Coordinates of C-alpha atoms (C1' of nucleotides) in Angstrom, one line a residue:
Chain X
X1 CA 8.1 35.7 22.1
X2 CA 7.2 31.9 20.8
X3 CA 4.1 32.8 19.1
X4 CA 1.4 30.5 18.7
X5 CA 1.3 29.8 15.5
X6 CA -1.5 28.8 13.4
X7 CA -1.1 25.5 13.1
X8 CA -1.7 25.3 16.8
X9 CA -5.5 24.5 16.6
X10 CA -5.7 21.0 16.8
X11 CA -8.2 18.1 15.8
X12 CA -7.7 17.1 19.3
X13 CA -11.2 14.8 19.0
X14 CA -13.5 14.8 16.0
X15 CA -16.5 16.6 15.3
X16 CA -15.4 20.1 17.4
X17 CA -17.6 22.6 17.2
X18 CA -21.0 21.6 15.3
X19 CA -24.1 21.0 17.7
X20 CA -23.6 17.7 17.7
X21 CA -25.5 15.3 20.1
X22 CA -23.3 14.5 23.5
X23 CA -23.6 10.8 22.4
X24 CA -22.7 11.2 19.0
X25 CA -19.1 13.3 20.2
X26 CA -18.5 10.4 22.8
X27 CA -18.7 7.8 20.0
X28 CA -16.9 9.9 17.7
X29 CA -13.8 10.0 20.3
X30 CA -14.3 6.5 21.1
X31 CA -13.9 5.6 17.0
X32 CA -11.2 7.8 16.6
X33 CA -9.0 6.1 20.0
X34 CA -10.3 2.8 19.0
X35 CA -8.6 3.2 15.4
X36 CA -5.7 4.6 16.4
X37 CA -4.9 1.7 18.9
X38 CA -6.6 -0.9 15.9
X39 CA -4.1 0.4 13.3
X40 CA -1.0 0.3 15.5
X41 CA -1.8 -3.0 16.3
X42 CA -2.4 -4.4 13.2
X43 CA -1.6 -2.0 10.8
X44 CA -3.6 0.3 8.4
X45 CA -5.2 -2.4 6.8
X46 CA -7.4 -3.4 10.0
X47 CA -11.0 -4.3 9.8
X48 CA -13.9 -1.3 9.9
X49 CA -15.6 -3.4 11.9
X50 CA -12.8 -4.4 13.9
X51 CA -12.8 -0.7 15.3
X52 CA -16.3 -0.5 15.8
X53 CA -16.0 -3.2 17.8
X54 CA -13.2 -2.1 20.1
X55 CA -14.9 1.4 20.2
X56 CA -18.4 -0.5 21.4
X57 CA -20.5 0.9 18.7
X58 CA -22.1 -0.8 15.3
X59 CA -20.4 0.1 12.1
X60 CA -23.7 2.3 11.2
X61 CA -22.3 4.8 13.7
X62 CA -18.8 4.2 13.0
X63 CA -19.7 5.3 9.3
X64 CA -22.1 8.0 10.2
X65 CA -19.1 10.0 11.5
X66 CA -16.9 8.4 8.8
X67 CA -17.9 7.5 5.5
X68 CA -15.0 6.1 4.2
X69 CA -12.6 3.7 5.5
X70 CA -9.7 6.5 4.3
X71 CA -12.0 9.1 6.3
X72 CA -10.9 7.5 9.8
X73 CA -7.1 7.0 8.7
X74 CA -6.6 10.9 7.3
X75 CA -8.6 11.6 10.8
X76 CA -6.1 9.3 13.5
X77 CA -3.0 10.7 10.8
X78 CA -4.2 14.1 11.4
X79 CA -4.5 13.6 15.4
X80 CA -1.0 12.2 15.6
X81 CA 0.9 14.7 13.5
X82 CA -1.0 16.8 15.7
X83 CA 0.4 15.2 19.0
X84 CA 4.0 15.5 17.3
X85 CA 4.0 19.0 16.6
X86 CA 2.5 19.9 20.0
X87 CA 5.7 18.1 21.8
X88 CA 7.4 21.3 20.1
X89 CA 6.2 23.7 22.7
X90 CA 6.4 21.2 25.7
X91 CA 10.2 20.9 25.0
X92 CA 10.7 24.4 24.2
X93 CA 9.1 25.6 27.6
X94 CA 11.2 22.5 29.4
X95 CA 14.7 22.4 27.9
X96 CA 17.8 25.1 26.2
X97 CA 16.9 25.8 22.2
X98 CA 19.4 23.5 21.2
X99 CA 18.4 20.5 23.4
X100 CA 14.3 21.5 22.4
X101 CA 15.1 20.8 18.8
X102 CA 17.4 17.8 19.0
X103 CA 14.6 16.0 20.9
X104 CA 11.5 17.4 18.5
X105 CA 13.7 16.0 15.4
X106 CA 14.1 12.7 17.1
X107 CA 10.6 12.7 18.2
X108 CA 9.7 13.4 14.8
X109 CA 11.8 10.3 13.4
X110 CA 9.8 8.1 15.5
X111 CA 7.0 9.7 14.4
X112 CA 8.1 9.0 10.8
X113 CA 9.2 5.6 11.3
X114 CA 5.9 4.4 13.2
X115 CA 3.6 5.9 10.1
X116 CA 5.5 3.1 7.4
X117 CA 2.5 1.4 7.0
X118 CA 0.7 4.6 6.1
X119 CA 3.3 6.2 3.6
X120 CA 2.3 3.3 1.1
X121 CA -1.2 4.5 1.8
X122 CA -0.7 8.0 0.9
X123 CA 1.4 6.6 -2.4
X124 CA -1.2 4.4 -3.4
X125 CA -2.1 7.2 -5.7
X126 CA -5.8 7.2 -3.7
X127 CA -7.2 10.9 -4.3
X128 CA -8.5 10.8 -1.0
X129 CA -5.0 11.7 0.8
X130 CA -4.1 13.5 -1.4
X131 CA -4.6 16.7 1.4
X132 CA -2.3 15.0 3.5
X133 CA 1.0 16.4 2.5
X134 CA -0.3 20.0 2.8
X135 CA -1.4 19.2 6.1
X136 CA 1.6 18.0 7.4
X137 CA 3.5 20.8 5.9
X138 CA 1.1 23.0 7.2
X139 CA 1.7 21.7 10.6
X140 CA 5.2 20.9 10.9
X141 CA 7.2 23.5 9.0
X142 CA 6.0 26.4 11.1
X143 CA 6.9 24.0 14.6
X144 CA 10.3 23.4 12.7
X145 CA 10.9 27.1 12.0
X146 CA 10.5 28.1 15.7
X147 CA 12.4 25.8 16.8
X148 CA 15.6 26.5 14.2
X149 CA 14.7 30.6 15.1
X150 CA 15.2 29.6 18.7
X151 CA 18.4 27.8 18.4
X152 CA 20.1 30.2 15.7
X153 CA 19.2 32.8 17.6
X154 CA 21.3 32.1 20.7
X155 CA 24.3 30.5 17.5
X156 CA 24.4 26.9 18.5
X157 CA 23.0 26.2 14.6
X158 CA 23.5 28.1 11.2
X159 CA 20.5 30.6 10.2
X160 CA 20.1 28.8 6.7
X161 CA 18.4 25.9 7.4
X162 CA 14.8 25.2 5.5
X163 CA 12.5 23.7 8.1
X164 CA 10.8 22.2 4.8
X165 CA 14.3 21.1 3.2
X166 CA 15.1 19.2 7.2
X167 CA 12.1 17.8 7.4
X168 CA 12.2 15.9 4.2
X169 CA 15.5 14.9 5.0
X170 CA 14.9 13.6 7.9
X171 CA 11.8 12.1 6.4
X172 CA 13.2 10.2 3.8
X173 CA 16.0 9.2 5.8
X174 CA 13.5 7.8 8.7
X175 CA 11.3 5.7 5.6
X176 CA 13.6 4.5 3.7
X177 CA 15.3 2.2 5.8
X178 CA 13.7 -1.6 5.1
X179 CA 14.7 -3.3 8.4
X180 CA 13.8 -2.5 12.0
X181 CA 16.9 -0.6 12.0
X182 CA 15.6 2.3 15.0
X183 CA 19.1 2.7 16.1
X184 CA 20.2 3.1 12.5
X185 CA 18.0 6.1 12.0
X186 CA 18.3 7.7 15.7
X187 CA 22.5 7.8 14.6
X188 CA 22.5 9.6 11.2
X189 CA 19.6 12.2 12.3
X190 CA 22.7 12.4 15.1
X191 CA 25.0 13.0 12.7
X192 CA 22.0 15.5 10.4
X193 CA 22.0 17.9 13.9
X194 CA 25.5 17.5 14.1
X195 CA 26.0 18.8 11.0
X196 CA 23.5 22.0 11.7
X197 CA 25.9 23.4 14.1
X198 CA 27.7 27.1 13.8
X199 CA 30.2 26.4 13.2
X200 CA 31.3 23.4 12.2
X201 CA 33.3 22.0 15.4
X202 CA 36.5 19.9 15.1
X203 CA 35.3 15.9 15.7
X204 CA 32.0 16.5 13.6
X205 CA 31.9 14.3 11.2
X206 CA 29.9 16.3 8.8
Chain N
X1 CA 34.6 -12.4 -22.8
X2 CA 31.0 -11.3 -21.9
X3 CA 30.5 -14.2 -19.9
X4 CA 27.2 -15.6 -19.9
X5 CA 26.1 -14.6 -16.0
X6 CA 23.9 -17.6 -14.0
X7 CA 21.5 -14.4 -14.2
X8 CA 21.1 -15.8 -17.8
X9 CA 18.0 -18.3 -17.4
X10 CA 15.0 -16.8 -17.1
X11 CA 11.6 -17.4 -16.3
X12 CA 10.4 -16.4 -19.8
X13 CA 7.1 -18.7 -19.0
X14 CA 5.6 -19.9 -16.3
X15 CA 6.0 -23.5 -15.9
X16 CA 9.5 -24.1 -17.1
X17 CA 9.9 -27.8 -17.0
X18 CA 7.7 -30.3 -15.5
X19 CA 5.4 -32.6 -16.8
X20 CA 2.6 -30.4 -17.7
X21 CA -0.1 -31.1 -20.0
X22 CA 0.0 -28.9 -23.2
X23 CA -3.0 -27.2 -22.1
X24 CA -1.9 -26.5 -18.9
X25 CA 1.2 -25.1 -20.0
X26 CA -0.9 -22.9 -22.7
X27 CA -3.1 -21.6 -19.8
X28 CA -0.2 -20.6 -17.5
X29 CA 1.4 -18.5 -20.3
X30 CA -1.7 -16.9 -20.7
X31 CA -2.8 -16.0 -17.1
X32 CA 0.8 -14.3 -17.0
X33 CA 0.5 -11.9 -19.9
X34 CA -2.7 -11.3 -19.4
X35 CA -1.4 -10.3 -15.7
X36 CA 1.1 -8.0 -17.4
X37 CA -1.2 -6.3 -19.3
X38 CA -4.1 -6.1 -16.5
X39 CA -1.7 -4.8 -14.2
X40 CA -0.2 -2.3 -16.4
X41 CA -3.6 -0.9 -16.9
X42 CA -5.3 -1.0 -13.8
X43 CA -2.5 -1.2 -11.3
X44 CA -1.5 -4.5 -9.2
X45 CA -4.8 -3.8 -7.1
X46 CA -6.9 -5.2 -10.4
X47 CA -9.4 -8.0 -9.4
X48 CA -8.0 -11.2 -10.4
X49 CA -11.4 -12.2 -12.0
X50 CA -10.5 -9.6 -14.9
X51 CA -7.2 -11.1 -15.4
X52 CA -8.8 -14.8 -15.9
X53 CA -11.2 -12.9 -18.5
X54 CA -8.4 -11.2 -20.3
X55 CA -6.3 -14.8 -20.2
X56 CA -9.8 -16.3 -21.7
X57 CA -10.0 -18.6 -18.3
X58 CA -11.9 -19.3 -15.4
X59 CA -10.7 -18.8 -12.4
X60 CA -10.1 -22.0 -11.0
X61 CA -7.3 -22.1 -14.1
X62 CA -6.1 -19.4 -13.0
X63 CA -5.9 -20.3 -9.3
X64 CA -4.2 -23.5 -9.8
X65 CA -1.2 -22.1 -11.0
X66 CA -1.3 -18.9 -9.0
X67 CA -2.7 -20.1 -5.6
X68 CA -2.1 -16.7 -4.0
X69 CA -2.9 -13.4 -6.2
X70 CA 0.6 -12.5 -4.6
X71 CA 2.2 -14.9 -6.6
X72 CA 0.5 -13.7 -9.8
X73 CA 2.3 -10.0 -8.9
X74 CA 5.7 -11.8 -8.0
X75 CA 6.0 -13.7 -11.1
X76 CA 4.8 -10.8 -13.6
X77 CA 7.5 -9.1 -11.6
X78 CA 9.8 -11.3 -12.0
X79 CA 9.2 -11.8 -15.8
X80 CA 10.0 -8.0 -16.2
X81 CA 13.0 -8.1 -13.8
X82 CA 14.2 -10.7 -16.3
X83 CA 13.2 -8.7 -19.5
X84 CA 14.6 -5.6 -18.3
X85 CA 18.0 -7.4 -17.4
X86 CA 18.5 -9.4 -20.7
X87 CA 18.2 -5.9 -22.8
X88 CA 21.9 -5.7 -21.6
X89 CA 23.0 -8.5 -23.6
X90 CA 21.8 -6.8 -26.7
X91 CA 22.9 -3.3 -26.2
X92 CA 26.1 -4.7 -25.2
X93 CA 26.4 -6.5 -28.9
X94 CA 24.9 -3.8 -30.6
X95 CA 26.6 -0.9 -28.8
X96 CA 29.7 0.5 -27.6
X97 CA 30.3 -0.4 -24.0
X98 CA 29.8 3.1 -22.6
X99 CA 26.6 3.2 -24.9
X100 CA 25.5 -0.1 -24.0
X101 CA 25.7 1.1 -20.2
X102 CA 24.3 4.6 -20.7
X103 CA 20.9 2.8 -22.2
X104 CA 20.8 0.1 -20.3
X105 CA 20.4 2.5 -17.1
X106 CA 17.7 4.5 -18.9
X107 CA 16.1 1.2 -19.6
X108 CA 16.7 0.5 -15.9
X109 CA 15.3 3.5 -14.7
X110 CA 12.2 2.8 -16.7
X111 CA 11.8 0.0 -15.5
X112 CA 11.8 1.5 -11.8
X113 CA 9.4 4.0 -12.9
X114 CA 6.9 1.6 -14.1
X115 CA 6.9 -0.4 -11.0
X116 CA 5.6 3.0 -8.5
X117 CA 2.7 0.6 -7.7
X118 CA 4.9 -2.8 -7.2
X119 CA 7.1 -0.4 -4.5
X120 CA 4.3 0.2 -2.3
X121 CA 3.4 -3.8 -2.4
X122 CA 7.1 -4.4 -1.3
X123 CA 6.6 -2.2 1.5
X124 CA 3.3 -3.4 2.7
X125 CA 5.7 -5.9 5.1
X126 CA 3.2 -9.2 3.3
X127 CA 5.9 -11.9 3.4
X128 CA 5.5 -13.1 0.7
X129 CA 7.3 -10.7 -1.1
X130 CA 10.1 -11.2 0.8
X131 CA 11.6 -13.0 -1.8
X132 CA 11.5 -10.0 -4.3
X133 CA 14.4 -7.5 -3.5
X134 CA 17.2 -10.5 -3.9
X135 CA 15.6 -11.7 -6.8
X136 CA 15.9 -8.0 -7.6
X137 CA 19.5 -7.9 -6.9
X138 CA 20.8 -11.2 -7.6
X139 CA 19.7 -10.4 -11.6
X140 CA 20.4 -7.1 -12.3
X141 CA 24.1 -7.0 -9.9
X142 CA 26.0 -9.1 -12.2
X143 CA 23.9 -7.5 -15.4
X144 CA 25.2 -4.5 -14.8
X145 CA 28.5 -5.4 -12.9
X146 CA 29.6 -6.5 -16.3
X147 CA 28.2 -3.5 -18.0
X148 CA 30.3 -1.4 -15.7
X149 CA 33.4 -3.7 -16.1
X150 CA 33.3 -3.4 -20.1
X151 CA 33.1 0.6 -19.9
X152 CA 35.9 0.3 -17.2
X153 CA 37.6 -1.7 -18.8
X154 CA 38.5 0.8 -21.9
X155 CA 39.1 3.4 -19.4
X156 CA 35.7 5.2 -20.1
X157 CA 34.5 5.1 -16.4
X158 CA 35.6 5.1 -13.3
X159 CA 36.4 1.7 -12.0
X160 CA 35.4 1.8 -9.0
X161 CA 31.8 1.9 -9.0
X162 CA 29.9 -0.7 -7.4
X163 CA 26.7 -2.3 -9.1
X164 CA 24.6 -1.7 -6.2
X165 CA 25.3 1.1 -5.2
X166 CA 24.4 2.1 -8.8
X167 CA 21.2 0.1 -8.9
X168 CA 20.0 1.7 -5.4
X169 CA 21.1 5.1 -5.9
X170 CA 19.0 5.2 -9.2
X171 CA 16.2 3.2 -8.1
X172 CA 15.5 5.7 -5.4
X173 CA 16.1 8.9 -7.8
X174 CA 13.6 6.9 -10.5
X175 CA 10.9 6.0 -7.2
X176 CA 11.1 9.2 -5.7
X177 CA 9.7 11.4 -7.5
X178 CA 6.3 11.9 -7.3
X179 CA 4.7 13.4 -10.3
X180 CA 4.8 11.9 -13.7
X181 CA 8.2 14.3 -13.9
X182 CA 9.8 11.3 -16.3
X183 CA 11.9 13.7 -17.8
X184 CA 13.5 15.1 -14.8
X185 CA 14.4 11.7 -14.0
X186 CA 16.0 10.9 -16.9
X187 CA 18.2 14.2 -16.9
X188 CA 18.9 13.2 -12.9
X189 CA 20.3 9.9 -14.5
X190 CA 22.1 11.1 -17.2
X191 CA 23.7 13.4 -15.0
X192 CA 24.9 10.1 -12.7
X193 CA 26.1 8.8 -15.4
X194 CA 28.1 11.8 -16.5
X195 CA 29.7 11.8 -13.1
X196 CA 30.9 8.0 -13.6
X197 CA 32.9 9.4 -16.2
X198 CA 36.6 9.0 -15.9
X199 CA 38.6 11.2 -15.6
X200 CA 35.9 14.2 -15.0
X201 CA 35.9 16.3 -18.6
X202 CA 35.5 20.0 -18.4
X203 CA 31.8 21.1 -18.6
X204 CA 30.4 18.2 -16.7
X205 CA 28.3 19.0 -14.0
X206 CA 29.8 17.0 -11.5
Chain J
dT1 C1' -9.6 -46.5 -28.8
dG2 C1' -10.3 -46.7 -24.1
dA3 C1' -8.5 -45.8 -19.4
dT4 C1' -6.9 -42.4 -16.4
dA5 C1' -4.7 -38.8 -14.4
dA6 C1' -4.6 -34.0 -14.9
dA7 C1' -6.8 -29.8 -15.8
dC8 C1' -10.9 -26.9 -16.5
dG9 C1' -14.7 -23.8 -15.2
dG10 C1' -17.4 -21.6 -12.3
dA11 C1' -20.6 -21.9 -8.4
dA12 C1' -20.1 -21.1 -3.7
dC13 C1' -17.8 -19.4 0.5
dA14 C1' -15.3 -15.9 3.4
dT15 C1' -13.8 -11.4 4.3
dT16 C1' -14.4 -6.7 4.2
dG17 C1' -16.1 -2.0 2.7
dT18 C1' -20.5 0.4 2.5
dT19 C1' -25.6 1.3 2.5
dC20 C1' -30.2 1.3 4.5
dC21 C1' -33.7 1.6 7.7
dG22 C1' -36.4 0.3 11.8
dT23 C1' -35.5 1.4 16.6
dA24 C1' -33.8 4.1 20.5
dT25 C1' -32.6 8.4 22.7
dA26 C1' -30.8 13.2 23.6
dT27 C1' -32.7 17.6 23.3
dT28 C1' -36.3 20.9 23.0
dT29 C1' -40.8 22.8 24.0
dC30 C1' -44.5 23.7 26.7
Chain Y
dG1 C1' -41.9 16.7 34.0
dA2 C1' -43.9 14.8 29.7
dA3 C1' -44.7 14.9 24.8
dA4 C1' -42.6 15.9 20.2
dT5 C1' -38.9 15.7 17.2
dA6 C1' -34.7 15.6 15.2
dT7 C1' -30.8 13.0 15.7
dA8 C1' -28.2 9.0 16.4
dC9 C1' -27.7 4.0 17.0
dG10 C1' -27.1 -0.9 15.6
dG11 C1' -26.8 -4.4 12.7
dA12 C1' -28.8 -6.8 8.7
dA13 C1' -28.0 -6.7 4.0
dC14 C1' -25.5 -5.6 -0.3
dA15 C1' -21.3 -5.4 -3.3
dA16 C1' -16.7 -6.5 -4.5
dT17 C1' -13.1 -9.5 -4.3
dG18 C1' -9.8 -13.3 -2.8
dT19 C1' -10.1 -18.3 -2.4
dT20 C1' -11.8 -23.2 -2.2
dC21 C1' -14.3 -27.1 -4.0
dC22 C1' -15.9 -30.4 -7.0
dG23 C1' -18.4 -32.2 -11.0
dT24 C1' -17.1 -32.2 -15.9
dT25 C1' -13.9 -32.2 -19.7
dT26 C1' -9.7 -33.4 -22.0
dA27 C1' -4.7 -34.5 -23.1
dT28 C1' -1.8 -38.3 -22.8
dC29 C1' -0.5 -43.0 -23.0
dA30 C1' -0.8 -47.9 -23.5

DNA sequence: TGATAAACGGAACATTGTTCCGTATATTTC
DNA sequence: GAAATATACGGAACAATGTTCCGTTTATCA
C-alpha cells in the first residue's frame, strides 16, 4: 500500500505557490542552492553576503526573500531533511524492507552527522528555530514508521519499535561523537539495527 | 591521606605570577569577574564592550589581557572548572565520604547545567577551545577519583567505577536535557548514584 | 623626585547583519 | 506592440561588535 504520507509535500525550492515574479523564483532557488553549498563549505556561520555573491544577486534581494540570516538556514535545513526523508521511498521501491531501512538509517546518520554545525544553532536558545524540531519530527517519524511497518511486516524486525524513540537514538548517537569518527557511528547504528531484529539471532551482539 | 592532587593550584586570578604592575593586576581581576557575571546574565555571546563597563575599563584594558574574546570565555571557564573542583576538598573535610561524593556530583551536575551556553561554544569546532575538554578532565578526574576512592574505600560503593566514566555519563544526563527540567536531572543523578551503591540494597531502583 | 617602562582609555578600523531607496524589469492592459 | 504599473533588483548606508593603534597617564625604581 505505502501511502504517501503527509509529510511528502516538500519545500523543494522556496516561494512555491504565490504569484511571484519568474525572476524573483529564479533568484530565490539560486539563494537557496548558493547557501546550501556556502554553509557546507564553511559552515553555518558564512557571510550573508558571501551567498549573495555565489548566488549572483545583491544582498537587497537575498533579504527580500529572507529577512533574517536564520530565515535562509531554517529554509536549506528544511530542504535537506526534506532530501533525506525522500530517499525513504526511492529505497523502498528499489531494495527488500529490511535492506530499505538499514540504508534510510544510515543515510540518516550522515545526515545527522553533516548538520553538527547546525545542532549548536538550534541550541543556541535563538526563538527563531525553535519550529525546527517539530519539523523534523513531522517529517521523519512518519518515513521511519513506514519503513519499520514494512520490515515487521514481513518479521525481519520486532513490531515495538518507536520511529520517534530510533530516531533520537540514532540522533544522539550520530552528534555526540567529538572527532571525525564516521566509521565509529556507521558501526554502532550497525550494531542499533542489529539489535531490531525478531528475533534475536545467535552472534548478535545486542 | 587525601592527598593534595596537582589539580590543586588554581587559577583563582588572572595573572598569577609575573611582574605586573599593581594596577594591571587589579584590572585583570576585574575584567574576569565582571566576565563571570556578564556572562551569566547575558550568555557567552554578551558584547565584550559591556564587560569592560561592568569591570569599570576601557577596552583596550581589557584587550591587553584578553587579546581574543575567546580567551575571556576560556579563562572564566576555567576559573569555574577550578571553583567547582575545589568544593571537593571541603565536602570531603566536612562530610562523610559517601556524603562528600553524593554533593559533590550535585555540585557537579550544576555546574554542567550552568554551562548549556559554554557546550555549544565547544562544539562550534573554533580552535581555540581546543584546549578546554582536558583542562576539563585533567581537574575534575583526580577530584573525583579520590572522592570515589574514599567512599570505596569504606566499602560504601562499588569500587570499580571509573572517574570518567562518571564525569561523562553525568555531564551528558545534566546537558541533555532541554528544558529548565533541573529537577529531573537531579533525581536522574541521584538515582546514578544510588546505583554505585555497593552491594545493591533492596528498594533501589537499579 | 625624576626617569622610564608599563598600562590605560577610547577613537578608529574591519567584518557582518540589516535597512532603505533610486533604478530596472516582468507582467498586464489596451 | 507599447505604455502603465506593480514588483523586484542592487548596493550604498547604518548598526552592532570584535580588534587594533597610539597618545596620554601612572606605577615602579633608582
Amino acid at each position: 500500500m505505502a501511502p504517501k504520507s503527509d509529510a511528502e509535500s516538500a519545500v523543494t525550492s522556496a516561494l512555491v505557490s504565490a504569484n511571484v515574479r519568474a525572476d524573483a523564483q529564479r533568484n530565490a532557488d539560486a539563494v537557496l542552492s548558493a547557501a546550501k553549498e556556502v554553509f557546507a563549505e564553511k559552515g553555518v556561520d558564512a557571510p550573508v553576503r558571501d551567498i549573495a555573491a555565489k548566488a549572483g544577486v545583491g544582498i537587497g534581494t537575498l533579504y527580500r526573500r529572507f529577512p533574517k540570516r536564520s530565515d535562509l538556514i531554517k529554509a536549506v535545513f528544511k530542504q535537506e531533511v526534506d532530501a533525506c526523508a525522500a530517499t525513504a521511498a526511492d529505497f523502498s521501491a528499489q531494495y527488500s524492507s529490511m535492506e530499505a531501512l538499514t540504508r534510510w538509517l544510515h543515510r540518516y546518520t550522515d545526515f545527522i552527522a553533516a548538520k553538527r554545525g547546525l545542532s549548536s544553532a538550534l541550541r543556541s536558545g535563538d526563538p527563531a528555530y525553535d519550529e525546527l524540531p517539530d519539523y523534523f519530527r513531522a517529517r521523519f517519524e512518519p518515513v521511519l514508521g513506514e519503513l519499520l511497518r514494512q520490515a515487521s511486516e514481513v518479521q525481519e524486525i520486532r513490531a515495538d519499535i518507536e520511529a520517534y524513540d530510533l530516531l533520537r537514538a540514532i540522533g544522539n548517537l550520530a552528534a555526540a561523537t567529538g572527532d571525525g569518527s564516521a566509521d565509529h557511528t556507521r558501526r554502532m547504528v550497525g550494531l542499533l539495527v542489529d539489535g531490531l531484529r525478531n528475533p534475536p539471532r545467535k552472534g548478535s551482539n545486542l
